[in-house]
Amino acid sequence: MDIFDPEAVFRVVDLAGVLANGVLGGAVARQLRMDPVGFVVLALTSALGGGVLRDTLLQAGTPVALTDPAYLLAAIAGAFIAYLIELKGKWANRFLIIIDALALGCWAATGTSKALTVGLEWLPAILIGVATAVGGGMIRDIVVGRVPAIFGGNTLYATGALVAAIEMAILYHLGLQNLGMAVAIVSAAVICTVARRRGWRLPGPGELSVRLPRRPRSKTAGGGSSGTGTRKKEQGWPRPRFGRIPGLRSRRGKPPVG
């Protein structure tokens, strides 16, 4: 049985994810040398994109980011922190990695929990949790004109969100919603941080080579091969062949009729 009110825990965890993603959005704006407007826009996009996507898909009323002023204030605070503090160097990079992993777990947990609360089954609820976790970063990357990082070429990220969402769904059905929040956040943080440290990635696409059977050579009645010479055996896709224009060969070599 949960000691704390699950709704209060949900709100705290959700706002923590908003603040962390706001800082990450501001860090991207600093890398791209944007002005304060760019900091605010990227922070809002990164911090609120996943939650707005979640609430829109669930159709459970107006997105909470638009009805609760604390969400906008938390996102702007994240942009303000990134604007004032230059996060560079080894320790700053580690700090960004950790808060990114923690924010991923927060969003995966809250997205799955809210989807289960409105009555979705466990599989679509897990999908909503993963979409909530990676949605803000994906929208942020699209806004700045680059391929979203979750589409490959990076260490495990969406995998951590998937594991966290599954854990949240299991513990939610067991009546341990607060424990599910904690386990999901810690699991996602550990998976993403260790994967970044060890360089763990999903396997790349395999190469499958398909070879078509060789075309048999046509032979004449006398046993010889058709044509004037021996043709090379063709491999792969057959090349298109074009027939001769009728009557062109019969007139070749004959004097013109005058």
Short mmCIF file of C-alpha atoms in Angstrom, two decimals:
data_model
loop_
_atom_site.label_atom_id
_atom_site.label_comp_id
_atom_site.label_asym_id
_atom_site.label_seq_id
_atom_site.Cartn_x
_atom_site.Cartn_y
_atom_site.Cartn_z
CA MET A 1 0.00 0.00 0.00
CA ASP A 2 1.34 3.42 -0.94
CA ILE A 3 2.09 5.82 1.92
CA PHE A 4 2.07 8.98 -0.19
CA ASP A 5 -0.76 10.15 -2.39
CA PRO A 6 -0.10 8.70 -5.89
CA GLU A 7 -1.47 11.85 -7.55
CA ALA A 8 0.96 14.06 -5.60
CA VAL A 9 3.85 11.74 -6.44
CA PHE A 10 2.78 11.78 -10.11
CA ARG A 11 2.81 15.58 -10.19
CA VAL A 12 6.21 15.85 -8.52
CA VAL A 13 7.79 13.30 -10.85
CA ASP A 14 6.15 14.90 -13.89
CA LEU A 15 7.44 18.36 -12.94
CA ALA A 16 10.91 16.94 -12.29
CA GLY A 17 10.93 15.56 -15.83
CA VAL A 18 9.79 18.94 -17.18
CA LEU A 19 12.60 20.77 -15.38
CA ALA A 20 15.26 18.30 -16.50
CA ASN A 21 14.12 18.39 -20.12
CA GLY A 22 14.01 22.18 -19.99
CA VAL A 23 17.67 22.22 -19.00
CA LEU A 24 18.48 19.80 -21.83
CA GLY A 25 16.64 21.95 -24.35
CA GLY A 26 18.53 25.00 -23.13
CA ALA A 27 21.81 23.10 -23.45
CA VAL A 28 21.04 22.39 -27.10
CA ALA A 29 20.24 26.08 -27.62
CA ARG A 30 23.62 26.99 -26.11
CA GLN A 31 25.40 24.57 -28.45
CA LEU A 32 23.70 26.24 -31.42
CA ARG A 33 24.48 29.73 -30.05
CA MET A 34 20.86 30.88 -29.91
CA ASP A 35 19.49 34.00 -28.26
CA PRO A 36 17.21 33.95 -25.18
CA VAL A 37 14.15 33.39 -27.35
CA GLY A 38 15.76 30.27 -28.78
CA PHE A 39 16.53 29.05 -25.25
CA VAL A 40 12.91 29.43 -24.19
CA VAL A 41 11.49 27.86 -27.35
CA LEU A 42 13.76 24.81 -27.24
CA ALA A 43 13.23 24.41 -23.50
CA LEU A 44 9.44 24.50 -23.89
CA THR A 45 9.58 22.12 -26.84
CA SER A 46 11.84 19.66 -25.07
CA ALA A 47 10.15 19.88 -21.67
CA LEU A 48 6.49 19.92 -22.67
CA GLY A 49 6.47 18.09 -26.01
CA GLY A 50 6.26 14.60 -24.52
CA GLY A 51 3.53 15.52 -22.03
CA VAL A 52 1.43 17.33 -24.62
CA LEU A 53 1.81 14.35 -26.97
CA ARG A 54 0.74 12.01 -24.16
CA ASP A 55 -2.35 14.02 -23.18
CA THR A 56 -3.36 14.54 -26.81
CA LEU A 57 -3.19 10.83 -27.58
CA LEU A 58 -5.14 9.94 -24.44
CA GLN A 59 -7.82 12.58 -25.21
CA ALA A 60 -8.38 13.06 -21.48
CA GLY A 61 -9.01 16.79 -21.68
CA THR A 62 -6.76 19.77 -22.25
CA PRO A 63 -3.06 18.92 -21.87
CA VAL A 64 -1.98 19.54 -18.29
CA ALA A 65 0.91 21.69 -19.53
CA LEU A 66 -1.69 24.27 -20.61
CA THR A 67 -3.84 24.13 -17.49
CA ASP A 68 -1.21 23.95 -14.72
CA PRO A 69 1.11 27.03 -14.66
CA ALA A 70 3.74 25.06 -12.75
CA TYR A 71 4.64 23.15 -15.93
CA LEU A 72 5.37 26.29 -17.93
CA LEU A 73 7.31 27.78 -15.02
CA ALA A 74 9.39 24.61 -14.62
CA ALA A 75 10.25 24.55 -18.35
CA ILE A 76 11.21 28.25 -18.34
CA ALA A 77 13.28 27.68 -15.19
CA GLY A 78 15.18 24.96 -17.05
CA ALA A 79 15.90 27.37 -19.90
CA PHE A 80 17.00 30.02 -17.38
CA ILE A 81 19.42 27.60 -15.70
CA ALA A 82 20.95 26.56 -19.03
CA TYR A 83 21.22 30.22 -20.10
CA LEU A 84 23.04 31.35 -16.94
CA ILE A 85 25.28 28.35 -16.37
CA GLU A 86 27.61 27.19 -19.12
CA LEU A 87 27.44 23.43 -18.92
CA LYS A 88 30.68 22.25 -20.48
CA GLY A 89 33.53 20.05 -19.42
CA LYS A 90 33.67 16.47 -18.21
CA TRP A 91 31.57 16.87 -15.09
CA ALA A 92 28.97 19.05 -16.79
CA ASN A 93 28.64 16.45 -19.53
CA ARG A 94 28.14 13.73 -16.93
CA PHE A 95 25.53 15.87 -15.21
CA LEU A 96 23.58 16.27 -18.45
CA ILE A 97 23.75 12.53 -19.12
CA ILE A 98 22.40 11.74 -15.65
CA ILE A 99 19.52 14.22 -15.71
CA ASP A 100 18.63 13.09 -19.23
CA ALA A 101 18.43 9.48 -18.02
CA LEU A 102 16.40 10.48 -14.96
CA ALA A 103 14.03 12.56 -17.06
CA LEU A 104 13.57 9.61 -19.41
CA GLY A 105 12.51 7.42 -16.50
CA CYS A 106 10.18 10.11 -15.14
CA TRP A 107 8.35 10.49 -18.43
CA ALA A 108 8.14 6.75 -19.08
CA ALA A 109 6.64 6.20 -15.62
CA THR A 110 4.13 9.05 -15.73
CA GLY A 111 3.08 8.32 -19.31
CA THR A 112 2.40 4.66 -18.57
CA SER A 113 0.67 5.46 -15.29
CA LYS A 114 -1.67 8.04 -16.80
CA ALA A 115 -2.53 5.74 -19.70
CA LEU A 116 -3.46 2.96 -17.27
CA THR A 117 -5.46 5.41 -15.15
CA VAL A 118 -7.72 6.36 -18.06
CA GLY A 119 -8.44 2.70 -18.79
CA LEU A 120 -6.01 1.63 -21.52
CA GLU A 121 -4.69 -1.93 -21.60
CA TRP A 122 -1.09 -2.63 -20.66
CA LEU A 123 0.33 -2.79 -24.19
CA PRO A 124 -0.95 0.60 -25.46
CA ALA A 125 -0.12 2.06 -22.05
CA ILE A 126 3.50 0.99 -22.48
CA LEU A 127 3.50 2.53 -25.95
CA ILE A 128 2.20 5.81 -24.51
CA GLY A 129 4.91 5.70 -21.84
CA VAL A 130 7.69 5.30 -24.39
CA ALA A 131 6.22 8.01 -26.64
CA THR A 132 6.03 10.36 -23.66
CA ALA A 133 9.63 9.66 -22.73
CA VAL A 134 11.17 10.23 -26.16
CA GLY A 135 8.60 12.61 -27.68
CA GLY A 136 10.02 15.88 -26.33
CA GLY A 137 13.58 15.15 -27.45
CA MET A 138 12.38 13.96 -30.84
CA ILE A 139 10.36 17.13 -31.45
CA ARG A 140 13.29 19.26 -30.25
CA ASP A 141 15.67 17.59 -32.73
CA ILE A 142 13.21 18.10 -35.58
CA VAL A 143 12.85 21.79 -34.68
CA VAL A 144 16.62 22.34 -34.93
CA GLY A 145 16.77 20.43 -38.22
CA ARG A 146 18.54 17.21 -37.31
CA VAL A 147 17.61 13.53 -37.31
CA PRO A 148 16.21 12.53 -33.89
CA ALA A 149 18.83 10.76 -31.82
CA ILE A 150 16.51 7.86 -30.97
CA PHE A 151 16.50 6.69 -34.60
CA GLY A 152 19.89 5.05 -34.32
CA GLY A 153 23.61 5.65 -34.16
CA ASN A 154 23.54 6.21 -30.40
CA THR A 155 23.67 4.17 -27.24
CA LEU A 156 20.57 2.62 -25.66
CA TYR A 157 17.95 5.26 -24.98
CA ALA A 158 14.46 4.23 -26.04
CA THR A 159 15.27 0.77 -24.69
CA GLY A 160 15.58 2.23 -21.20
CA ALA A 161 12.19 3.91 -21.61
CA LEU A 162 10.67 0.62 -22.74
CA VAL A 163 12.01 -1.26 -19.71
CA ALA A 164 10.81 1.49 -17.37
CA ALA A 165 7.33 1.50 -18.94
CA ILE A 166 7.02 -2.28 -18.60
CA GLU A 167 8.04 -2.15 -14.94
CA MET A 168 5.57 0.64 -14.29
CA ALA A 169 2.74 -1.31 -15.91
CA ILE A 170 3.48 -4.44 -13.86
CA LEU A 171 3.74 -2.66 -10.50
CA TYR A 172 0.68 -0.52 -11.28
CA HIS A 173 -1.45 -3.62 -11.69
CA LEU A 174 -0.05 -4.92 -8.39
CA GLY A 175 -1.27 -1.76 -6.67
CA LEU A 176 2.24 -0.38 -6.11
CA GLN A 177 2.06 2.81 -8.13
CA ASN A 178 4.61 4.81 -6.10
CA LEU A 179 7.06 1.91 -6.07
CA GLY A 180 6.57 1.59 -9.81
CA MET A 181 7.54 5.25 -10.24
CA ALA A 182 10.74 4.76 -8.25
CA VAL A 183 11.73 1.49 -9.93
CA ALA A 184 11.03 2.84 -13.42
CA ILE A 185 13.09 5.99 -12.87
CA VAL A 186 16.05 4.14 -11.37
CA SER A 187 15.98 1.41 -14.04
CA ALA A 188 15.91 3.85 -16.95
CA ALA A 189 18.67 5.94 -15.39
CA VAL A 190 20.92 2.92 -14.79
CA ILE A 191 20.35 1.42 -18.25
CA CYS A 192 20.99 4.67 -20.13
CA THR A 193 23.98 5.72 -18.02
CA VAL A 194 25.72 2.33 -18.16
CA ALA A 195 24.95 2.05 -21.89
CA ARG A 196 26.56 5.45 -22.43
CA ARG A 197 29.58 4.38 -20.38
CA ARG A 198 30.00 0.98 -22.04
CA GLY A 199 28.91 1.99 -25.53
CA TRP A 200 25.99 -0.45 -25.67
CA ARG A 201 23.97 -0.17 -28.85
CA LEU A 202 21.25 -2.10 -30.58
CA PRO A 203 22.49 -4.38 -33.38
CA GLY A 204 22.56 -2.83 -36.83
CA PRO A 205 20.68 -4.15 -39.86
CA GLY A 206 22.05 -7.37 -41.32
CA GLU A 207 23.04 -7.79 -44.93
CA LEU A 208 21.00 -10.35 -46.84
CA SER A 209 22.25 -11.19 -50.31
CA VAL A 210 19.71 -12.70 -52.67
CA ARG A 211 21.08 -14.41 -55.79
CA LEU A 212 18.76 -15.32 -58.62
CA PRO A 213 19.21 -18.62 -60.46
CA ARG A 214 21.18 -18.51 -63.68
CA ARG A 215 19.31 -18.36 -66.95
CA PRO A 216 19.85 -21.46 -69.09
CA ARG A 217 21.27 -20.84 -72.56
CA SER A 218 18.89 -21.58 -75.41
CA LYS A 219 20.19 -24.05 -77.98
CA THR A 220 19.29 -24.58 -81.65
CA ALA A 221 18.07 -27.84 -83.11
CA GLY A 222 21.60 -28.73 -84.29
CA GLY A 223 22.99 -28.53 -80.79
CA GLY A 224 24.86 -25.22 -81.23
CA SER A 225 24.29 -22.18 -79.10
CA SER A 226 22.19 -19.38 -80.49
CA GLY A 227 24.05 -16.32 -81.81
CA THR A 228 27.45 -15.94 -83.40
CA GLY A 229 29.54 -16.33 -80.24
CA THR A 230 29.42 -17.69 -76.76
CA ARG A 231 27.65 -15.31 -74.43
CA LYS A 232 28.77 -14.73 -70.90
CA LYS A 233 26.59 -16.19 -68.23
CA GLU A 234 24.36 -13.55 -66.75
CA GLN A 235 23.99 -13.14 -63.03
CA GLY A 236 21.68 -11.00 -60.97
CA TRP A 237 18.69 -9.26 -62.45
CA PRO A 238 18.18 -9.91 -66.21
CA ARG A 239 18.98 -6.95 -68.38
CA PRO A 240 16.31 -5.66 -70.76
CA ARG A 241 16.69 -6.68 -74.40
CA PHE A 242 15.31 -4.75 -77.32
CA GLY A 243 14.33 -6.43 -80.59
CA ARG A 244 15.52 -5.26 -83.98
CA ILE A 245 13.36 -3.07 -86.15
CA PRO A 246 11.49 -5.29 -88.63
CA GLY A 247 12.94 -5.16 -92.16
CA LEU A 248 16.15 -3.40 -91.12
CA ARG A 249 18.37 -6.49 -91.41
CA SER A 250 16.88 -7.63 -94.72
CA ARG A 251 17.73 -4.32 -96.44
CA ARG A 252 21.28 -4.09 -95.03
CA GLY A 253 23.92 -4.45 -97.76
CA LYS A 254 21.49 -4.16 -100.67
CA PRO A 255 21.83 -1.23 -103.12
CA PRO A 256 19.06 1.29 -102.97
CA VAL A 257 16.31 0.81 -105.46
CA GLY A 258 16.22 3.74 -107.86
#
